[in-house]
Short mmCIF file of C-alpha atoms in Angstrom, two decimals:
data_model
loop_
_atom_site.label_atom_id
_atom_site.label_comp_id
_atom_site.label_asym_id
_atom_site.label_seq_id
_atom_site.Cartn_x
_atom_site.Cartn_y
_atom_site.Cartn_z
CA MET A 719 63.55 94.38 71.52
CA ASN A 720 61.39 96.23 69.03
CA ILE A 721 59.63 93.66 66.82
CA PHE A 722 60.51 95.55 63.63
CA LEU A 723 64.18 95.75 64.56
CA GLU A 724 64.09 92.05 65.42
CA MET A 725 62.49 91.33 62.05
CA PHE A 726 65.09 93.41 60.25
CA ILE A 727 67.97 91.59 61.96
CA THR A 728 66.45 88.14 61.37
CA PHE A 729 65.70 88.59 57.66
CA PHE A 730 68.99 90.40 57.06
CA LYS A 731 70.76 87.42 58.63
CA ILE A 732 68.79 84.96 56.50
CA GLY A 733 69.64 87.07 53.44
CA CYS A 734 73.34 86.73 54.31
CA LEU A 735 73.04 82.95 54.72
CA ALA A 736 70.77 82.19 51.77
CA PHE A 737 73.16 80.34 49.49
CA GLY A 738 71.80 77.95 46.90
CA GLY A 739 68.50 79.50 45.88
CA GLY A 740 64.86 79.20 46.83
CA TYR A 741 64.80 75.60 47.96
CA ALA A 742 67.81 75.86 50.26
CA VAL A 743 66.27 78.82 52.03
CA ILE A 744 63.32 76.72 53.25
CA ALA A 745 65.58 75.00 55.79
CA ILE A 746 66.96 78.32 57.07
CA LEU A 747 63.47 79.85 57.39
CA GLN A 748 62.33 76.78 59.31
CA LYS A 749 65.14 77.16 61.81
CA GLU A 750 65.05 80.94 62.25
CA VAL A 751 61.42 81.91 61.84
CA VAL A 752 59.59 78.80 63.05
CA GLU A 753 61.87 77.29 65.71
CA LEU A 754 63.71 80.30 67.12
CA LYS A 755 61.28 83.22 66.70
CA GLN A 756 58.01 81.26 66.41
CA TRP A 757 56.52 83.93 64.16
CA VAL A 758 54.64 81.32 62.11
CA GLY A 759 53.89 77.63 62.66
CA ASN A 760 55.45 74.86 60.62
CA ASP A 761 52.21 74.15 58.71
CA GLU A 762 51.87 77.86 57.93
CA LEU A 763 55.43 77.92 56.58
CA THR A 764 54.68 74.97 54.30
CA ASP A 765 51.65 76.81 52.91
CA ILE A 766 53.68 79.99 52.53
CA MET A 767 56.38 78.13 50.61
CA ALA A 768 53.81 76.51 48.31
CA ILE A 769 52.16 79.84 47.50
CA SER A 770 55.51 81.61 47.08
CA GLN A 771 56.53 79.12 44.45
CA THR A 772 53.40 79.57 42.39
CA LEU A 773 53.49 83.36 42.54
CA PRO A 774 55.68 85.31 40.12
CA GLY A 775 58.87 86.75 41.54
CA ILE A 776 61.46 85.54 44.02
CA ILE A 777 60.48 82.61 46.25
CA PHE A 778 62.49 83.75 49.29
CA VAL A 779 61.32 87.37 49.05
CA ASN A 780 57.68 86.31 48.62
CA SER A 781 57.97 84.15 51.75
CA ALA A 782 59.56 87.01 53.69
CA THR A 783 56.75 89.36 52.61
CA MET A 784 54.10 86.85 53.73
CA ILE A 785 55.73 86.15 57.09
CA GLY A 786 56.21 89.88 57.72
CA TYR A 787 52.59 90.58 56.82
CA ARG A 788 51.24 87.81 59.05
CA ARG A 789 53.24 89.07 61.98
CA LYS A 790 52.91 92.85 61.70
CA GLY A 791 50.72 93.85 58.76
CA ILE A 792 51.88 95.97 55.86
CA LEU A 793 54.78 97.61 57.72
CA GLY A 794 56.04 94.18 58.77
CA ALA A 795 55.85 93.04 55.14
CA ILE A 796 57.90 96.04 54.00
CA VAL A 797 60.57 95.56 56.68
CA ALA A 798 60.87 91.82 55.98
CA THR A 799 61.09 92.28 52.19
CA PHE A 800 63.58 95.14 52.39
CA SER A 801 65.91 93.47 54.87
CA SER A 802 65.95 90.14 53.02
CA ILE A 803 67.11 91.81 49.79
CA LEU A 804 69.64 94.23 51.27
CA PRO A 805 72.67 91.89 51.67
CA THR A 806 72.45 90.57 48.09
CA PHE A 807 71.94 94.05 46.69
CA PHE A 808 75.16 95.42 48.14
CA LEU A 809 77.29 92.27 47.87
CA ILE A 810 76.73 91.80 44.12
CA LEU A 811 77.60 95.44 43.38
CA ILE A 812 80.78 95.29 45.49
CA LEU A 813 81.83 91.88 44.14
CA THR A 814 81.26 92.80 40.49
CA PHE A 815 83.59 95.74 41.04
CA VAL A 816 86.23 93.64 42.76
CA ILE A 817 86.15 90.68 40.36
CA TRP A 818 85.50 92.54 37.09
CA GLY A 819 89.09 93.79 36.84
CA PHE A 820 90.31 90.21 36.91
CA THR A 821 87.95 88.77 34.31
CA ASP A 822 90.49 89.26 31.49
CA ASN A 823 92.85 86.98 33.37
CA ILE A 824 92.93 83.60 31.63
CA PHE A 825 92.59 81.60 34.87
CA VAL A 826 89.62 83.64 36.07
CA HIS A 827 88.06 83.15 32.66
CA LYS A 828 88.58 79.39 32.86
CA ALA A 829 87.25 79.29 36.42
CA PHE A 830 84.11 81.12 35.25
CA THR A 831 83.60 78.57 32.49
CA GLY A 832 83.77 75.83 35.12
CA ILE A 833 81.37 77.66 37.47
CA LEU A 834 78.83 78.15 34.69
CA LEU A 835 78.89 74.45 33.89
CA GLY A 836 78.30 73.83 37.60
CA VAL A 837 75.36 76.27 37.45
CA THR A 838 73.99 74.37 34.45
CA ALA A 839 74.09 71.18 36.52
CA LEU A 840 72.23 73.05 39.30
CA ILE A 841 69.59 74.23 36.83
CA LEU A 842 69.13 70.69 35.50
CA ASN A 843 68.69 69.62 39.10
CA SER A 844 65.88 72.13 39.56
CA VAL A 845 64.40 70.90 36.27
CA LYS A 846 64.19 67.49 37.93
CA LYS A 847 62.61 68.90 41.12
CA THR A 848 60.13 71.04 39.20
CA TRP A 849 59.29 68.08 36.97
CA LYS A 850 57.93 66.26 40.02
CA THR A 851 55.45 69.03 40.84
CA ALA A 852 54.71 70.18 37.28
CA VAL A 853 54.18 66.92 35.40
CA LYS A 854 51.03 65.13 36.50
CA HIS A 855 49.82 64.09 33.06
CA TYR A 856 51.52 63.45 29.70
CA SER A 857 50.04 66.68 28.30
CA ASP A 858 52.16 68.58 30.85
CA ILE A 859 55.27 67.28 29.07
CA VAL A 860 53.88 68.47 25.74
CA LEU A 861 53.21 71.92 27.21
CA ALA A 862 56.69 72.10 28.76
CA LEU A 863 58.40 71.10 25.50
CA LEU A 864 56.23 73.54 23.55
CA ALA A 865 57.35 76.33 25.90
CA THR A 866 61.01 75.30 25.55
CA GLY A 867 60.74 75.20 21.75
CA LEU A 868 59.09 78.61 21.55
CA LEU A 869 61.67 80.11 23.92
CA LEU A 870 64.71 78.74 22.12
CA PHE A 871 63.74 78.71 18.45
CA THR A 872 61.43 81.70 18.01
CA SER A 873 61.88 85.37 18.80
CA VAL A 874 58.43 85.61 20.43
CA ASN A 875 58.67 87.62 23.64
CA VAL A 876 58.92 85.45 26.73
CA VAL A 877 55.97 87.25 28.34
CA PHE A 878 53.64 86.25 25.49
CA ILE A 879 54.92 82.68 25.60
CA LEU A 880 54.19 82.49 29.31
CA LEU A 881 50.70 83.98 28.91
CA LEU A 882 49.99 81.55 26.08
CA MET A 883 51.18 78.59 28.16
CA ALA A 884 49.19 79.77 31.19
CA GLY A 885 46.09 80.00 29.00
CA LEU A 886 46.64 76.54 27.53
CA GLY A 887 47.35 75.03 30.95
CA PHE A 888 44.32 76.73 32.48
CA GLY A 889 42.04 75.58 29.65
CA ARG A 890 43.35 72.04 29.88
CA ASN A 891 42.85 71.90 33.66
CA MET A 892 39.32 73.34 33.42
CA TYR A 893 38.48 70.78 30.73
CA PHE A 894 39.78 67.96 32.92
CA MET A 895 37.81 69.21 35.90
CA LYS A 896 34.63 69.30 33.86
CA ALA A 897 35.26 65.89 32.29
CA GLY A 898 36.55 64.12 35.38
CA GLY A 899 34.61 65.84 38.16
CA LYS A 900 35.85 64.99 41.62
CA GLN A 901 38.29 62.40 40.37
CA ASN A 902 40.57 65.01 38.86
CA GLU A 903 40.45 67.55 41.63
CA ALA A 904 43.88 66.48 42.78
CA LEU A 905 45.27 67.59 39.43
CA MET B 145 63.74 108.60 31.04
CA LYS B 146 66.18 105.73 31.36
CA LEU B 147 65.16 105.29 34.98
CA PHE B 148 61.51 105.18 34.01
CA GLU B 149 62.23 102.60 31.32
CA LEU B 150 64.19 100.52 33.84
CA PHE B 151 61.31 100.75 36.27
CA LEU B 152 58.76 99.59 33.68
CA VAL B 153 60.89 96.71 32.36
CA PHE B 154 61.66 95.31 35.82
CA LEU B 155 58.07 95.80 36.91
CA LYS B 156 57.08 93.65 33.94
CA ILE B 157 59.69 90.99 34.74
CA GLY B 158 58.52 90.95 38.36
CA ALA B 159 54.92 90.47 37.31
CA VAL B 160 55.40 87.56 34.92
CA SER B 161 58.48 85.69 36.11
CA PHE B 162 56.92 82.55 37.49
CA GLY B 163 59.22 79.90 38.90
CA GLY B 164 61.79 82.17 40.56
CA GLY B 165 65.56 81.76 40.52
CA TYR B 166 67.03 80.25 37.39
CA ALA B 167 63.64 80.22 35.64
CA MET B 168 63.99 84.01 35.52
CA ILE B 169 67.08 83.88 33.27
CA PRO B 170 65.15 83.90 29.94
CA PHE B 171 63.23 87.01 31.10
CA PHE B 172 66.40 88.95 31.89
CA GLU B 173 68.05 87.75 28.70
CA THR B 174 65.19 88.90 26.43
CA GLU B 175 65.07 92.38 27.96
CA MET B 176 68.83 92.89 27.94
CA VAL B 177 69.09 91.89 24.30
CA SER B 178 66.16 94.03 23.12
CA HIS B 179 67.31 97.10 25.09
CA LYS B 180 71.03 96.50 24.44
CA TRP B 181 71.70 97.21 28.13
CA VAL B 182 74.21 94.50 28.95
CA SER B 183 75.88 91.97 26.65
CA LEU B 184 75.09 88.30 27.18
CA THR B 185 78.79 87.61 27.87
CA ASP B 186 78.78 90.16 30.70
CA TYR B 187 75.52 88.84 32.10
CA VAL B 188 76.89 85.30 32.08
CA LYS B 189 79.80 86.57 34.20
CA VAL B 190 77.31 88.08 36.63
CA ILE B 191 75.57 84.71 36.88
CA ALA B 192 78.94 83.19 37.82
CA ILE B 193 79.65 85.85 40.46
CA ALA B 194 76.10 85.49 41.79
CA GLN B 195 77.00 81.94 42.85
CA VAL B 196 79.22 83.20 45.64
CA VAL B 197 76.74 85.88 46.70
CA PRO B 198 74.02 84.69 49.09
CA GLY B 199 70.40 85.61 48.47
CA PRO B 200 68.01 85.67 45.54
CA PHE B 201 69.58 85.32 42.14
CA ALA B 202 67.06 87.71 40.56
CA VAL B 203 68.25 90.50 42.89
CA ASP B 204 71.81 89.91 41.67
CA SER B 205 70.57 90.38 38.11
CA SER B 206 68.40 93.43 38.76
CA SER B 207 71.06 95.21 40.84
CA TYR B 208 73.76 94.61 38.24
CA ILE B 209 71.70 95.50 35.16
CA GLY B 210 70.22 98.55 36.91
CA PHE B 211 73.69 99.68 37.95
CA LYS B 212 75.10 99.29 34.42
CA VAL B 213 72.27 101.37 32.96
CA ALA B 214 71.97 104.17 35.53
CA GLY B 215 74.35 103.75 38.47
CA ILE B 216 73.35 103.08 42.06
CA LEU B 217 69.94 104.76 41.60
CA GLY B 218 69.32 102.49 38.62
CA ALA B 219 70.20 99.45 40.71
CA LEU B 220 67.80 100.57 43.42
CA ILE B 221 64.94 101.30 41.01
CA ALA B 222 65.36 98.04 39.09
CA THR B 223 65.37 95.97 42.29
CA ILE B 224 62.40 97.77 43.85
CA ALA B 225 60.40 97.52 40.60
CA LEU B 226 61.19 93.80 40.42
CA CYS B 227 59.73 93.26 43.89
CA ILE B 228 56.59 95.43 43.65
CA PRO B 229 54.29 92.96 41.79
CA SER B 230 55.07 89.92 43.92
CA PHE B 231 55.03 92.04 47.09
CA THR B 232 51.50 93.22 46.27
CA ALA B 233 50.39 89.72 45.33
CA SER B 234 51.90 88.22 48.50
CA VAL B 235 50.14 90.74 50.73
CA ILE B 236 46.77 90.27 49.04
CA ILE B 237 47.02 86.48 49.07
CA THR B 238 48.04 86.35 52.73
CA LYS B 239 45.02 88.52 53.49
CA PHE B 240 42.55 86.33 51.59
CA TYR B 241 44.45 83.10 51.90
CA ALA B 242 41.58 80.83 53.00
CA GLN B 243 39.30 81.87 50.12
CA PHE B 244 42.02 81.64 47.47
CA LYS B 245 43.02 78.15 48.48
CA LYS B 246 39.59 76.74 47.71
CA ASN B 247 39.06 78.58 44.42
CA LYS B 248 39.26 76.06 41.59
CA TYR B 249 39.96 78.69 38.91
CA VAL B 250 42.95 79.99 40.84
CA ASN B 251 44.18 76.42 41.25
CA ALA B 252 43.70 75.58 37.57
CA LEU B 253 45.71 78.67 36.59
CA LEU B 254 48.54 78.09 39.06
CA MET B 255 48.83 74.43 38.06
CA GLY B 256 48.59 75.41 34.40
CA VAL B 257 51.64 77.65 34.64
CA ARG B 258 53.89 74.94 36.11
CA PRO B 259 54.80 73.17 32.81
CA ALA B 260 55.81 76.56 31.39
CA VAL B 261 58.17 77.02 34.36
CA LEU B 262 59.76 73.72 33.37
CA GLY B 263 60.26 75.07 29.85
CA LEU B 264 61.86 78.23 31.28
CA LEU B 265 64.33 76.17 33.29
CA ILE B 266 65.30 74.01 30.32
CA SER B 267 65.98 77.06 28.17
CA ALA B 268 67.91 78.66 31.06
CA ALA B 269 70.19 75.60 31.11
CA TYR B 270 70.74 76.08 27.38
CA ILE B 271 71.42 79.83 27.66
CA ILE B 272 73.99 79.36 30.45
CA GLY B 273 75.66 76.05 29.65
CA ILE B 274 75.55 75.59 25.89
CA LYS B 275 74.98 78.92 24.12
CA PRO B 276 78.21 80.64 25.32
CA LEU B 277 80.26 77.70 24.01
CA PHE B 278 78.57 77.94 20.61
CA GLN B 279 79.63 81.57 20.43
CA VAL B 280 83.28 80.72 21.07
CA ASN B 281 83.58 78.40 18.09
CA ASN B 282 80.78 77.93 15.65
CA THR B 283 81.23 74.23 15.03
CA ILE B 284 78.41 72.02 16.22
CA ILE B 285 80.59 69.41 17.87
CA SER B 286 83.93 70.46 19.31
CA LEU B 287 86.18 69.10 22.02
CA THR B 288 85.21 72.01 24.30
CA MET B 289 81.56 71.16 23.81
CA LEU B 290 82.13 67.51 24.59
CA LYS B 291 84.12 68.35 27.74
CA ALA B 292 81.40 70.77 28.81
CA ILE B 293 78.66 68.19 28.45
CA ILE B 294 80.69 65.64 30.45
CA VAL B 295 81.34 68.17 33.23
CA ILE B 296 77.63 69.10 33.38
CA GLY B 297 76.73 65.41 33.52
CA ILE B 298 79.15 64.68 36.38
CA GLY B 299 77.94 67.78 38.25
CA TYR B 300 74.35 66.67 37.88
CA TYR B 301 75.23 63.17 39.08
CA ILE B 302 76.97 64.55 42.19
CA LEU B 303 74.01 66.81 43.02
CA ASN B 304 71.70 63.81 42.90
CA GLN B 305 73.78 61.71 45.27
CA LYS B 306 71.73 61.05 48.38
CA LYS B 307 74.62 59.89 50.55
CA ILE B 308 77.00 62.80 50.03
CA LYS B 309 75.57 66.28 50.58
CA VAL B 310 77.70 68.87 48.83
CA GLY B 311 77.34 72.51 49.91
CA THR B 312 76.89 75.21 47.26
CA PHE B 313 80.22 76.78 48.13
CA THR B 314 82.12 73.50 47.82
CA PHE B 315 80.32 72.62 44.61
CA MET B 316 81.12 75.99 43.00
CA ALA B 317 84.77 75.92 44.16
CA ALA B 318 85.14 72.43 42.65
CA SER B 319 83.51 73.66 39.40
CA ALA B 320 85.96 76.57 39.25
CA ILE B 321 88.96 74.25 39.72
CA ILE B 322 87.65 71.87 37.05
CA GLY B 323 87.25 74.87 34.75
CA ILE B 324 90.88 75.92 35.27
CA VAL B 325 92.17 72.39 34.71
CA LEU B 326 90.02 71.41 31.72
CA PHE B 327 89.41 74.54 29.63
#
């Protein structure tokens, strides 16, 4: 089979199966791309996941782009990115049309309230997971709370807040590197 | 003109939205409010529907907002614009991966952004779980609020159970039923 067609089918399939966000998709990528297709090795996938999470944008799509690029250059990257987004793109548009008519219904409204509380629990769960990788020093907690405070209680644009936090975090890390030398390289 | 504006806004979101997934909620919220494209109540409904749609949550948001502003072409432009920055970054990084990995400045910056991602997630939890309930009735403590916090707490506890693995579908279906029974 043509490699591009194979790529399209594989990433389209993963896009259809990718319930539960960025972290859940790691397991599916491992099975489809590493075990079945052997397009990248397991260690490569781990690196790809790590980089995808630190880049802006969507974790799954970033991973798809990287795997596509490794396998077949820029055209591979385009095919992988495009096919991984396609199912979500159409499904949300169709579903919003289908469900929207019912949203005035009291039961649908109540069900949505319940779902959003479930989503909140999911978000808190990813707060916990992110906490493990983001907080290595007490100053990280200060930075995180500062970002939360600015986001919730000021009308400063979120882009500026993020740039400010990135600057502060970068400065702090550079200072630690200078002060601690090798000892703090793991930071 | 509207299409161009959509393109620019989603290009911007795509370039700065570190953390992915739910951490992107504050970015979408800010832009929707300032451009008056979609009301927060409608967007919150989209977040609920997005739970039964597989795939990246940000694509759900960009497709829906784009569609509301300028139809199917708007949806396409918003989604493509959202992906352009990270696509470019992914390609460049894969190309120069070995050099980037050793660069201490790159590392210091990437690590520096992580606490901010945490802040984004915490405010996303507030925007989705607490803010809509405040808008319903303006009292600080109400029965609805109390019930909501208990439901969130139980949901969080279940998600952190190591022994029982609950699938996303099951979890969302259970949340919907609890919503119908309790609210």
